Structure formats: C-alpha cells, structure tokens
PDB file of C-alpha atoms in Angstrom:
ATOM      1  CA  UNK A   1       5.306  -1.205   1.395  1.00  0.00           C
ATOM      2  CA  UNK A   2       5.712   0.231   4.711  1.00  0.00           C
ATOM      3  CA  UNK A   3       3.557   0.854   8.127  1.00  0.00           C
ATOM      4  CA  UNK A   4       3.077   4.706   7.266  1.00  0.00           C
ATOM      5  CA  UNK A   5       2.191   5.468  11.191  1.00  0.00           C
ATOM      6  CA  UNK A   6       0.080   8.703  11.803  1.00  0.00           C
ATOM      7  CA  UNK A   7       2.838   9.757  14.297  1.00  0.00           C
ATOM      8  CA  UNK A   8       5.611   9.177  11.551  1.00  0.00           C
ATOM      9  CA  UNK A   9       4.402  10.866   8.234  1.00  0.00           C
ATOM     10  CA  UNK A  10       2.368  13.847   7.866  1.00  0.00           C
ATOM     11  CA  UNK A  11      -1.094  13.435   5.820  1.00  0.00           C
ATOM     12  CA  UNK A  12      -2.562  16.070   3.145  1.00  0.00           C
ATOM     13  CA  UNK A  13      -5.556  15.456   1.467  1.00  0.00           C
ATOM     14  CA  UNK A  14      -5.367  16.559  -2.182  1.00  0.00           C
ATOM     15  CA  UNK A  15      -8.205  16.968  -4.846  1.00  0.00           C
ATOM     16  CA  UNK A  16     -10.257  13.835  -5.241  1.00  0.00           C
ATOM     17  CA  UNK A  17      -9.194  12.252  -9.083  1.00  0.00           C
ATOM     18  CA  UNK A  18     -10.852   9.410 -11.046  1.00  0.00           C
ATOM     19  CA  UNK A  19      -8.332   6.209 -11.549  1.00  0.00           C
ATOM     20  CA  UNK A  20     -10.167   3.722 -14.052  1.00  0.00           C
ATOM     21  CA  UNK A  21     -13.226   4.958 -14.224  1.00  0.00           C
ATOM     22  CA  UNK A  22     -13.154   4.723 -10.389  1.00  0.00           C
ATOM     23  CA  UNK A  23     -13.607   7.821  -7.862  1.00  0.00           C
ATOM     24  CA  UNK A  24     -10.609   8.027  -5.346  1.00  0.00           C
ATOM     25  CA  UNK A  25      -9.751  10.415  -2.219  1.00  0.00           C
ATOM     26  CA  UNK A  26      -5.905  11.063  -2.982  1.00  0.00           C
ATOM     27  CA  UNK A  27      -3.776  11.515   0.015  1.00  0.00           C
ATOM     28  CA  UNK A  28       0.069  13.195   0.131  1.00  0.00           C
ATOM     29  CA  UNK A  29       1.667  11.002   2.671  1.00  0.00           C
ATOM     30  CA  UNK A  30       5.504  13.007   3.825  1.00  0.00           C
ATOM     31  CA  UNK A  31       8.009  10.932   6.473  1.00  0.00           C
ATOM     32  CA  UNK A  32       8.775  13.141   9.264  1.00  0.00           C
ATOM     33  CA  UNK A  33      12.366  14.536   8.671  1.00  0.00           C
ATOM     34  CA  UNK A  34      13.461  12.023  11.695  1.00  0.00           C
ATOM     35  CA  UNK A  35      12.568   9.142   9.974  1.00  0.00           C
ATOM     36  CA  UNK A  36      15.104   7.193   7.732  1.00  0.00           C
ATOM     37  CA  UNK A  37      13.273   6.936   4.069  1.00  0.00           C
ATOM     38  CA  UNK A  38      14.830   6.833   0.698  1.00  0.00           C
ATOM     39  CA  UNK A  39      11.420   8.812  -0.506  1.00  0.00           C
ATOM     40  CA  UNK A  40      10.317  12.477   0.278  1.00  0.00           C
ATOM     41  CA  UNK A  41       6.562  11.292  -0.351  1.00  0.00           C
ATOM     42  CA  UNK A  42       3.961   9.044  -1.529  1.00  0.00           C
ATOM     43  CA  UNK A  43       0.865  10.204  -3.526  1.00  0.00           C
ATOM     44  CA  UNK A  44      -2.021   7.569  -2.681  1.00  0.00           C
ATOM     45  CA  UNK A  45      -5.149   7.033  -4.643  1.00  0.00           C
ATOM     46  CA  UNK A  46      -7.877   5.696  -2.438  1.00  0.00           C
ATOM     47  CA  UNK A  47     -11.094   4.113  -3.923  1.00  0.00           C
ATOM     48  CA  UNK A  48     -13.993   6.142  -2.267  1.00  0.00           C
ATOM     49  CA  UNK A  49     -16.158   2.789  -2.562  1.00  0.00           C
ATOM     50  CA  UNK A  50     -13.924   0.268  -0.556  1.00  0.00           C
ATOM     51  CA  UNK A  51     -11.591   2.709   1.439  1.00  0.00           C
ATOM     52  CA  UNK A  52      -8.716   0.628  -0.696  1.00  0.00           C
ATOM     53  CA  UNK A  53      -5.678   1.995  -2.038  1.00  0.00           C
ATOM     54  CA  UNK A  54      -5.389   1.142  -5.912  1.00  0.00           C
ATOM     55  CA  UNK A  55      -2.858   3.349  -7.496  1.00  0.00           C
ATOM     56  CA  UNK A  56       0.569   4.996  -5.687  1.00  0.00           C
ATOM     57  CA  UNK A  57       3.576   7.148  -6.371  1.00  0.00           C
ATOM     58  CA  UNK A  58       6.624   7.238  -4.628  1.00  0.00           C
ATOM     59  CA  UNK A  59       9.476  10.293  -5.164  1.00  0.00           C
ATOM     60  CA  UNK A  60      12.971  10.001  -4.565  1.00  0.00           C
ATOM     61  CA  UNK A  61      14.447  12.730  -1.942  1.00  0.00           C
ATOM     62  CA  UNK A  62      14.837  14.776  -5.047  1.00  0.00           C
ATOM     63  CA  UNK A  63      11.186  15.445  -5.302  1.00  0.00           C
ATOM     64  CA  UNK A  64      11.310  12.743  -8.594  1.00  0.00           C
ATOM     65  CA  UNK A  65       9.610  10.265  -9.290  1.00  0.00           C
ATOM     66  CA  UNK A  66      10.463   6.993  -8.313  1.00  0.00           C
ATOM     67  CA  UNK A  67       7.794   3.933  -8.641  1.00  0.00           C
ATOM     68  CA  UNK A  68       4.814   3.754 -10.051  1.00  0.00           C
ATOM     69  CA  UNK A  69       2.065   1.230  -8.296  1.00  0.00           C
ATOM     70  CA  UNK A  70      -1.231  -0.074  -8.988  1.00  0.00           C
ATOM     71  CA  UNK A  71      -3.470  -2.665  -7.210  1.00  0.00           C
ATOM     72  CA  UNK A  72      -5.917  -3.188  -9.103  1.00  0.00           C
ATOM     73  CA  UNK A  73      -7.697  -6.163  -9.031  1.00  0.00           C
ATOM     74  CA  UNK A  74      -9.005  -7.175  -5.085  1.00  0.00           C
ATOM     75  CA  UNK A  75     -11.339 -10.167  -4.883  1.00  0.00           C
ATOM     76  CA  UNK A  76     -14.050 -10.549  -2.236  1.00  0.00           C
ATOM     77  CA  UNK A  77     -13.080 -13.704  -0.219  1.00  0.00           C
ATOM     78  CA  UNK A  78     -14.924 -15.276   3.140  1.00  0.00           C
ATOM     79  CA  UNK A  79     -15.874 -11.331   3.739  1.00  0.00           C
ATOM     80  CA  UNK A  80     -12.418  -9.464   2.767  1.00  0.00           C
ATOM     81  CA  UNK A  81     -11.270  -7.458   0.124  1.00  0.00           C
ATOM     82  CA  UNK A  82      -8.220  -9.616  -0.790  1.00  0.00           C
ATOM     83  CA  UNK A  83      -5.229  -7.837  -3.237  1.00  0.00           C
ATOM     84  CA  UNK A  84      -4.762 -10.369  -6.623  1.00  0.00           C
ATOM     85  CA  UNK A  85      -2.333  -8.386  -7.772  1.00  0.00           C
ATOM     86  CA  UNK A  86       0.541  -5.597  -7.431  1.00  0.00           C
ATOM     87  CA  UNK A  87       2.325  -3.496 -10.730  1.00  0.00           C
ATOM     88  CA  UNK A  88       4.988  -1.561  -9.581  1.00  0.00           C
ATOM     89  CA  UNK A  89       6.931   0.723 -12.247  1.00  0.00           C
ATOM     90  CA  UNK A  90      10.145   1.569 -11.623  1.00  0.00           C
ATOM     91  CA  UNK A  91      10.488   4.709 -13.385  1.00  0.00           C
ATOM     92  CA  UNK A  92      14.362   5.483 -12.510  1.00  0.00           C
ATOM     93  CA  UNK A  93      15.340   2.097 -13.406  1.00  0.00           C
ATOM     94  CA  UNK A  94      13.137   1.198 -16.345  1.00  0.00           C
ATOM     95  CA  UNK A  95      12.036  -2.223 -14.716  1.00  0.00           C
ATOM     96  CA  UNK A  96       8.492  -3.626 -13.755  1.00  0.00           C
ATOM     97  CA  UNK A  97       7.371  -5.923 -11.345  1.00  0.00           C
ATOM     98  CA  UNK A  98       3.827  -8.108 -11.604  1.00  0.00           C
ATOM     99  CA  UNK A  99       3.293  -9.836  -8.567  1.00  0.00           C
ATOM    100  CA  UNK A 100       0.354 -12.300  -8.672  1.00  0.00           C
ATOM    101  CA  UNK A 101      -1.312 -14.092  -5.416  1.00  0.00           C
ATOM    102  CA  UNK A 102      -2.543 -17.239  -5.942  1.00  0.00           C
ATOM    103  CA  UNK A 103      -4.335 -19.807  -3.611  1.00  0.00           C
ATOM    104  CA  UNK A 104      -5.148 -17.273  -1.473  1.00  0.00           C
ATOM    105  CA  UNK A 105      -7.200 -18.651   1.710  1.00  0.00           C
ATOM    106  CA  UNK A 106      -8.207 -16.672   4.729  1.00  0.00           C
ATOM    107  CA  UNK A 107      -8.894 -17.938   8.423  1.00  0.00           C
ATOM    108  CA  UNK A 108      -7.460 -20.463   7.653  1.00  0.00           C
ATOM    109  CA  UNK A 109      -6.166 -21.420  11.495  1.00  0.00           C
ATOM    110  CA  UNK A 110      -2.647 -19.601  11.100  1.00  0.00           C
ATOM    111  CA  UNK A 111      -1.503 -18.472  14.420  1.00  0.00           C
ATOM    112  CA  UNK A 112      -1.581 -14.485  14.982  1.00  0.00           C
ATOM    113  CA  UNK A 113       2.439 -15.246  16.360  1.00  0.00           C
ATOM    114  CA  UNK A 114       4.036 -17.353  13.614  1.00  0.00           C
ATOM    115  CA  UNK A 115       4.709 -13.189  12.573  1.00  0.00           C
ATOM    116  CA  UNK A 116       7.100 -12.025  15.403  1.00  0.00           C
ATOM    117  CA  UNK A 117       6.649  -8.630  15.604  1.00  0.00           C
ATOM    118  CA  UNK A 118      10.266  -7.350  15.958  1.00  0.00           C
ATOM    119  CA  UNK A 119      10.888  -9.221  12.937  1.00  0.00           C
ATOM    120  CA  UNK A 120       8.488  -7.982  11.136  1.00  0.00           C
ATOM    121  CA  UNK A 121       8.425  -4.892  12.512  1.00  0.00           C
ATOM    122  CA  UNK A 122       7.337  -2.472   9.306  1.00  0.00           C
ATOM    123  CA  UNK A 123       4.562  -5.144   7.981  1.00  0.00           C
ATOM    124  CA  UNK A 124       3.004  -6.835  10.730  1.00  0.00           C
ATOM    125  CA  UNK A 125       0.032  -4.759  11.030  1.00  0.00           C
ATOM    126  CA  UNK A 126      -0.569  -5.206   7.461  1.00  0.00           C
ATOM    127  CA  UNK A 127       0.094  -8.542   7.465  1.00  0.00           C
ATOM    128  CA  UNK A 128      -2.837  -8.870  10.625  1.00  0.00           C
ATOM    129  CA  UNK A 129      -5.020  -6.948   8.626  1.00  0.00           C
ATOM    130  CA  UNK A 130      -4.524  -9.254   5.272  1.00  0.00           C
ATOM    131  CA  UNK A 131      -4.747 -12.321   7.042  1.00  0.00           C
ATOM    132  CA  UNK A 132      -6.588 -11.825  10.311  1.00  0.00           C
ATOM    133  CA  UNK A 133      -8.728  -8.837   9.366  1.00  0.00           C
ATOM    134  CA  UNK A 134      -7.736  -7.138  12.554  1.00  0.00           C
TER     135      UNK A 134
END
C-alpha cells in the first residue's frame, strides 16, 4: 500500500457497484507518468457507509491484472474503524496472502516520532491515521 497523493495519481470516479451486499463509490486511481510504479492503476471500492476502502485491484503496466485485495472485516475500537484483516490475491503469481491484526490497541501513548518520516516516507500518513487518527 502506498500514499496515493492527489498531486501524484489522477482520480476517476467510475459507476458505484455493490461488494458484499455493501454499496461502494469505486474510484480509478492512475500514477502520473513521472512517477516510478510497477502498476498502470488501481480500481478502489469504497464503502459509501464508512468512507473505507474494502476491495482493490491493481494492473501491471500491461493493463493486467495484478493483485486482488479485500479488507473486509474493520472493528470499531476507542472511536476508529480499525482494519482486522487484509486478502491480497496475487493473480500473476498464483499466491495469497491473509494478514491478521491482533491485539490491536489505539492511543495507547506511542509517540507521533518513533515513525521518522523519511523512513517511512510512502506510509507515514497512513500509519498517523491508523494509530493517531490524524
């Protein structure tokens, strides 16, 4: 998962679809030609509900497609929407992934800088917004 910055990809809203019985915006999300990806473009389900994405596919540069992903189970914890867990499908290899968060705990005291940013320079905002909800 990457920071997909406004000023780096271009957005294109596609028709709304139903994932699981759930209704979902569905966004086309392209990297501007300047920036270094191995994919030409994600297709993002977003839960109208929550504002949460729960299902995404990723294409190769050939315009196929590459990973499947699906988060589908997000618990309410202390007043966030907390991922459980993460399928990913990878559709050129023939391999899945199931990653499962346990002991999850939020505000739980951990300083905003134990993630330097330069370090972390693709996730950090995501990993603010997981822990810190900012």
């Amino acid at each position: 998962m990457t920071n997909r910055s406004l000023d780096e990809n271009n957005y294109k809203r596609l028709e709304d679809d139903m994932v699981e019985g759930k209704e979902c915006f569905v966004l086309e999300v392209v990297p501007n030609a300047e920036i270094k990806s191995t994919y030409s473009k994600h297709i993002t389900w977003v839960e109208k509900e929550t504002l949460i994405a729960i299902k995404e596919e990723s294409y190769d540069l050939g315009g196929n497609l590459r990973k499947k992903k699906m988060f589908p189970f997000f618990e309410p914890l202390s007043g966030y929407n907390v991922i459980s867990n993460i399928f990913v499908e990878d559709i050129q290899k023939n391999h899945t992934t199931k990653l499962t968060m346990g002991d999850k705990k939020v505000d739980s005291g951990l300083d905003k800088n134990f993630f330097p940013g330069k370090k972390f320079k693709t996730s950090t905002s995501k990993i603010n917004f997981l822990i810190f909800g900012t």
